[in-house]
Short mmCIF file of C-alpha atoms in Angstrom, two decimals:
data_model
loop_
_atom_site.label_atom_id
_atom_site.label_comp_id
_atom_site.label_asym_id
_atom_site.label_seq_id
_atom_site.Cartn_x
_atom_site.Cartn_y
_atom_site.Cartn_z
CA UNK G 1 16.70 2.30 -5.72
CA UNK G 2 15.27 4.26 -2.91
CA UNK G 3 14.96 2.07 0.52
CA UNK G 4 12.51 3.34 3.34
CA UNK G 5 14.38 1.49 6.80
CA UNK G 6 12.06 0.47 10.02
CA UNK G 7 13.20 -1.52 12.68
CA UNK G 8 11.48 -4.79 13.03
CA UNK G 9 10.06 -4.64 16.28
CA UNK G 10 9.27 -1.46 18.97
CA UNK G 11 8.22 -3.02 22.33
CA UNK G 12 6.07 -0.54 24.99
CA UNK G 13 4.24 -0.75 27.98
CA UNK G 14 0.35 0.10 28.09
CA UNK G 15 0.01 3.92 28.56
CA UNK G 16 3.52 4.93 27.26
CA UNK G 17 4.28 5.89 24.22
CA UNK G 18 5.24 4.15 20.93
CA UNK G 19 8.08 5.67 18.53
CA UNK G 20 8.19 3.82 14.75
CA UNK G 21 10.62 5.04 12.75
CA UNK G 22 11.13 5.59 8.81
CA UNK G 23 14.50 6.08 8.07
CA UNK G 24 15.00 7.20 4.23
CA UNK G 25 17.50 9.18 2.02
CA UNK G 26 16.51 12.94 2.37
CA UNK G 27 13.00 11.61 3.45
CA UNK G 28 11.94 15.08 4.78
CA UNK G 29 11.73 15.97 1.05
CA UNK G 30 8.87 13.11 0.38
CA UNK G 31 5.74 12.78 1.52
CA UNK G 32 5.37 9.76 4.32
CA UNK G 33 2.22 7.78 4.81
CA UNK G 34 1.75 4.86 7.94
CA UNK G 35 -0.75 2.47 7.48
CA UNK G 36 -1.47 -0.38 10.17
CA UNK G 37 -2.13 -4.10 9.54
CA UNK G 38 -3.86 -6.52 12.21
CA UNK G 39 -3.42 -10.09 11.67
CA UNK G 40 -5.92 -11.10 8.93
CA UNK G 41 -6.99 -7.73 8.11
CA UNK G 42 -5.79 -5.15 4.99
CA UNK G 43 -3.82 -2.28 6.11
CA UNK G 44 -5.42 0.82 7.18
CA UNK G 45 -4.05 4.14 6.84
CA UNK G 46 -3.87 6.16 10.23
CA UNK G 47 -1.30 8.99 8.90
CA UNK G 48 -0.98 11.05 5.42
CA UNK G 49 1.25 13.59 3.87
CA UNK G 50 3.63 13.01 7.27
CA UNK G 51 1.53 14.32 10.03
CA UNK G 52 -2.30 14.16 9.01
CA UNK G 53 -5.02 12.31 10.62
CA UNK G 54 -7.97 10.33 8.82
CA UNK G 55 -11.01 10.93 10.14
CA UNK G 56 -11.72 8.41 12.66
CA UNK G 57 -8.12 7.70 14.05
CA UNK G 58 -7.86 8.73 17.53
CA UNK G 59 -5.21 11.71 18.29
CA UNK G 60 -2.92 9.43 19.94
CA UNK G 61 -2.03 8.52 16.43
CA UNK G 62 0.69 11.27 15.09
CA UNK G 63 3.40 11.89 12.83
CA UNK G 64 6.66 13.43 12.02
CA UNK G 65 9.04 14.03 9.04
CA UNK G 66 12.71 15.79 8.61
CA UNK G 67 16.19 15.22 7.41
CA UNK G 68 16.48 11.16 6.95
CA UNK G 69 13.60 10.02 9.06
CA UNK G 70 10.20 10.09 9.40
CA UNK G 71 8.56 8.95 12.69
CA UNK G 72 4.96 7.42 13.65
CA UNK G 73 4.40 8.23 17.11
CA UNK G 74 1.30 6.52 19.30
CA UNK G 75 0.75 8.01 22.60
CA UNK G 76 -0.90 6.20 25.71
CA UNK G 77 -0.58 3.16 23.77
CA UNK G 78 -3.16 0.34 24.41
CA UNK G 79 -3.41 -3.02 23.79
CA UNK G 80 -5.58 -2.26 20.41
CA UNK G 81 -2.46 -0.85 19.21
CA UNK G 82 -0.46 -4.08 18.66
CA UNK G 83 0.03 -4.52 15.17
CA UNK G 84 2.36 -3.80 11.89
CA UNK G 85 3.35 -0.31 11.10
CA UNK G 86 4.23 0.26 7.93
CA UNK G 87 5.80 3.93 6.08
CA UNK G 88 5.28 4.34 2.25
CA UNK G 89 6.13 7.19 -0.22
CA UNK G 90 6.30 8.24 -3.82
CA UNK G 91 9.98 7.94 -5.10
CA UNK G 92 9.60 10.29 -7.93
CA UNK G 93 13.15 9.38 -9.08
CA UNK G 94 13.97 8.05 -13.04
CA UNK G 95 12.14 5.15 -12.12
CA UNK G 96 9.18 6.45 -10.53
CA UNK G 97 7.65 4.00 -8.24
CA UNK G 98 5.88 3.55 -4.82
CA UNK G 99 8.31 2.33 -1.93
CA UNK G 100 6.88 0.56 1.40
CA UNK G 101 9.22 -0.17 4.23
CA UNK G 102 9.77 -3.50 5.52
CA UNK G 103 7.15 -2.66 8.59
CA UNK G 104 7.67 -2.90 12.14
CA UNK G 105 5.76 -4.89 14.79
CA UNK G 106 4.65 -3.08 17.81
CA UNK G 107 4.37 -5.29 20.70
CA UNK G 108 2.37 -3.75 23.85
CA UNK G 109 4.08 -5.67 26.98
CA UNK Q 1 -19.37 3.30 1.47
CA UNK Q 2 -16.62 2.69 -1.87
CA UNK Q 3 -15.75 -1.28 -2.02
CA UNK Q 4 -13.73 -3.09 -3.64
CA UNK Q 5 -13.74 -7.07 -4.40
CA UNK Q 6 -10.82 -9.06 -5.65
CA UNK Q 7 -11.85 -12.36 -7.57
CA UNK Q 8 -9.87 -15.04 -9.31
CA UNK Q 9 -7.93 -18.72 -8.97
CA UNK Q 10 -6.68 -19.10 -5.34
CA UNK Q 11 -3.97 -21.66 -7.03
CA UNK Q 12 -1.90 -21.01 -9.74
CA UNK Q 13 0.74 -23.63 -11.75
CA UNK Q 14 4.42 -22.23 -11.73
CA UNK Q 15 4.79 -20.82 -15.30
CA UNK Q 16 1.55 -20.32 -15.52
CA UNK Q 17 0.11 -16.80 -15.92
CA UNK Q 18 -1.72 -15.23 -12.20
CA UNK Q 19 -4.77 -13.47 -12.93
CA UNK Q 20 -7.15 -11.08 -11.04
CA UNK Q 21 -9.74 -8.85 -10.96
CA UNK Q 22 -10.96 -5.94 -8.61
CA UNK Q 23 -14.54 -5.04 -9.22
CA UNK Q 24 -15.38 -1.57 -7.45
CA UNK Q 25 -18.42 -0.44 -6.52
CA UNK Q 26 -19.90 2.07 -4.56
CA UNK Q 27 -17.93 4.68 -6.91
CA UNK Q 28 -16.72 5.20 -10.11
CA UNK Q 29 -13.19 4.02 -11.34
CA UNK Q 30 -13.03 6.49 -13.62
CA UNK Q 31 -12.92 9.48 -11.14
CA UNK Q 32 -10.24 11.85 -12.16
CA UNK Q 33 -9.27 12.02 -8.08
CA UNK Q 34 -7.56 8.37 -8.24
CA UNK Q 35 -5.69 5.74 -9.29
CA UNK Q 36 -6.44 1.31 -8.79
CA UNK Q 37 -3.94 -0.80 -8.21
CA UNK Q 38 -2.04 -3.53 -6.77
CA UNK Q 39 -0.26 -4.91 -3.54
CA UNK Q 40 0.82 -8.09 -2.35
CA UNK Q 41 1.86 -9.63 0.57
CA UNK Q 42 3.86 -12.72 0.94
CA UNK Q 43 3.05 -14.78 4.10
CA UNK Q 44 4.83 -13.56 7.13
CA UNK Q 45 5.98 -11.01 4.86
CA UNK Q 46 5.85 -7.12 4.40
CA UNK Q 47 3.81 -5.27 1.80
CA UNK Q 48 5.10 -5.01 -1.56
CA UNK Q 49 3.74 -2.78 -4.03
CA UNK Q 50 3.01 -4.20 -7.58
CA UNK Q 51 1.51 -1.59 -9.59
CA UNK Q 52 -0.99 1.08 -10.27
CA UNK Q 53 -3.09 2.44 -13.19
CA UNK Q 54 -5.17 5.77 -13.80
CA UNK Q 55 -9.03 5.20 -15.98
CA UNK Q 56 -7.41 6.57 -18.75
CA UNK Q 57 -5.02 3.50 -18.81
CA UNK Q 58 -1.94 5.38 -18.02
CA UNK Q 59 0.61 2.79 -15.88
CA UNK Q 60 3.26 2.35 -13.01
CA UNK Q 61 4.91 -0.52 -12.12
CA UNK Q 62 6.98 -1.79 -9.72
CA UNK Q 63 10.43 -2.03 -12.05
CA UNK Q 64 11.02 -5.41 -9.99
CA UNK Q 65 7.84 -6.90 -11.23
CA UNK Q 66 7.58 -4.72 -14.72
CA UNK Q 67 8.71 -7.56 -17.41
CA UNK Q 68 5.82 -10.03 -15.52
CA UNK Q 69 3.03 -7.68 -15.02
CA UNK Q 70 0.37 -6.44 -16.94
CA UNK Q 71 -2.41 -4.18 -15.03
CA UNK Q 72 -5.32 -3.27 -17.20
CA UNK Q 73 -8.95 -1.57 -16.75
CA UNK Q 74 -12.48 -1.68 -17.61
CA UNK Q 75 -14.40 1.41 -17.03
CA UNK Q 76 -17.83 -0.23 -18.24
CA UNK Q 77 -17.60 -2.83 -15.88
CA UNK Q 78 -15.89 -0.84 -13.29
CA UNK Q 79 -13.50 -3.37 -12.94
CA UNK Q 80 -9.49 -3.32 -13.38
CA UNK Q 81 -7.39 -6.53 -13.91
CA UNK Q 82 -3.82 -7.78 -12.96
CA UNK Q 83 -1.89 -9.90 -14.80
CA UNK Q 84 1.35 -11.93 -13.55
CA UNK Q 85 3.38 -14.40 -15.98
CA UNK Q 86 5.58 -16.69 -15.88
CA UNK Q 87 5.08 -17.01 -12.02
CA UNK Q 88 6.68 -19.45 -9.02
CA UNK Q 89 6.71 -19.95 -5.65
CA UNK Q 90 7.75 -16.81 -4.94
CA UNK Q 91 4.94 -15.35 -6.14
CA UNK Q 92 2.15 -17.03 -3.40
CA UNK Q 93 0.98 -13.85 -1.49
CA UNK Q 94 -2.26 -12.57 -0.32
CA UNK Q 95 -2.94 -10.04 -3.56
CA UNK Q 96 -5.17 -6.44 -2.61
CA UNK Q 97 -6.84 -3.95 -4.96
CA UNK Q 98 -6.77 -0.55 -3.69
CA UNK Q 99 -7.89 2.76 -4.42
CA UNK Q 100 -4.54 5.47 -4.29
CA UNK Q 101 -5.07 9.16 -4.24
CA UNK Q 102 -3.64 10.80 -6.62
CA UNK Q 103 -1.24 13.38 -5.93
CA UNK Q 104 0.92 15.94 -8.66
CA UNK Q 105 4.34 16.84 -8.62
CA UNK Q 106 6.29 20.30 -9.28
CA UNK Q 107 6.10 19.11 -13.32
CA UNK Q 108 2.66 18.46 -12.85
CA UNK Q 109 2.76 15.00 -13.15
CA UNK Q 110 0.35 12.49 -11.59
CA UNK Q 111 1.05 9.84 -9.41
CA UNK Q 112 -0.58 6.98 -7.18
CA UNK Q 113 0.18 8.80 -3.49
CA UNK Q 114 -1.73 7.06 -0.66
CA UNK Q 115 -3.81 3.83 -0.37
CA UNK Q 116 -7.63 5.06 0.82
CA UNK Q 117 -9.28 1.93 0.50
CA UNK Q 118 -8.44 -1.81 0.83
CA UNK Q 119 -10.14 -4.91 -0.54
CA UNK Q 120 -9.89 -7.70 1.51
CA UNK Q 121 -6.98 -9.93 -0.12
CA UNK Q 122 -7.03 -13.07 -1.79
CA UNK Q 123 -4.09 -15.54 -1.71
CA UNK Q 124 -3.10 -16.71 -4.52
CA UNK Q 125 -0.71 -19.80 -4.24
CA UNK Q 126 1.97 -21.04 -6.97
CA UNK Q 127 2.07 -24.89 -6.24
CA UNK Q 128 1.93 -27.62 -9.13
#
């Protein structure tokens, strides 16, 4: 069963800038999407197919993908930013199925 | 502006049989761009996917939930269903529709890629 790995909590400072990671078997080889979750809302997607944008989520909002982890990165975080992260992909294995990781917190201190 | 509406008992019996529906509107369910499906949330909890379906009825589901869960759709009332037997505790989450891109593989499969839009959630709670 394929497991997509985030830590449960990324702490950062207004301004600075925010690293979630995705950690996955050979995750470079899938396609990563982050969506974020405020409390009492549905998620909402801020990066597709590993690095692209929806329209309407600012440019601080990127991402990354290689090897065994994929990585949501928010520059000059501000306080908006506090929320869940969370990666998904297709696991396209016998068992086909879609795989969320457990999400991570971000905290802005 | 697409939308999508899920409806259905907020409290459920444990062995009972969890049902809801997502109506869409604002778009068609039986575009050939997408699939519907389904995603709960446990309180406190992460996101857990449950299933997903194409118009033409073709199915995924999650292979933890797969002997419980029945997902099912109605293109003349733009609607598409989940059902979850035999449920307990375990099973009170908040419960989303969504609308997933669909993406191909090399073997030109289909499959549910990315969540575009949300409904809002309903929890559903398994108490007697």
């Amino acid at each position: 069963s394929y497991v997509l790995t985030q830590p449960p909590s990324v702490s950062v400072a207004p301004g600075k800038t925010a690293r979630i990671t995705c950690g996955g078997n050979n995750i470079g080889s899938k396609s990563v999407h982050w969506y974020q979750q405020k409390p009492g809302q549905a998620p909402v997607l801020v990066i597709y197919y590993d690095s692209d944008r929806p329209s309407g989520i600012p440019e601080r909002f990127s991402g990354s993908n290689s090897g065994n982890t994929a990585t949501l990165t928010i520059s000059r975080v501000e306080a908006g930013d506090e929320a869940d992260y969370y990666c998904q992909v297709w696991d396209s294995s016998s068992d086909p199925k879609v795989v969320f990781g457990g999400g991570t917190k971000l905290t802005v201190l | 502006q697409l939308q999508l509406q899920e409806s259905g008992p907020g409290l459920v019996k444990p062995s009972e049989t969890l049902s809801l529906t997502c109506t869409v509107s604002g778009g068609s369910i039986s575009s050939s761009s997408y699939y519907w499906g389904w995603i709960r949330q446990p309180p406190g909890k992460g996101l857990e996917w449950i299933g997903s379906i194409y118009y033409s009825g073709s199915t995924y589901y999650n292979p933890s939930l797969k002997s419980r869960v029945t997902i099912s759709v109605d293109t003349s009332k733009n609607q598409f269903s989940l059902k979850l037997s035999s449920v307990t505790a375990a099973d009170t989450a908040v419960y989303y529709c969504a609308r997933w891109a669909r993406d191909f593989g090399d073997d030109s499969s289909s499959s549910p890629a990315l969540i575009d839009y949300w409904g809002q959630g309903t929890l559903v709670t398994v108490s007697s």
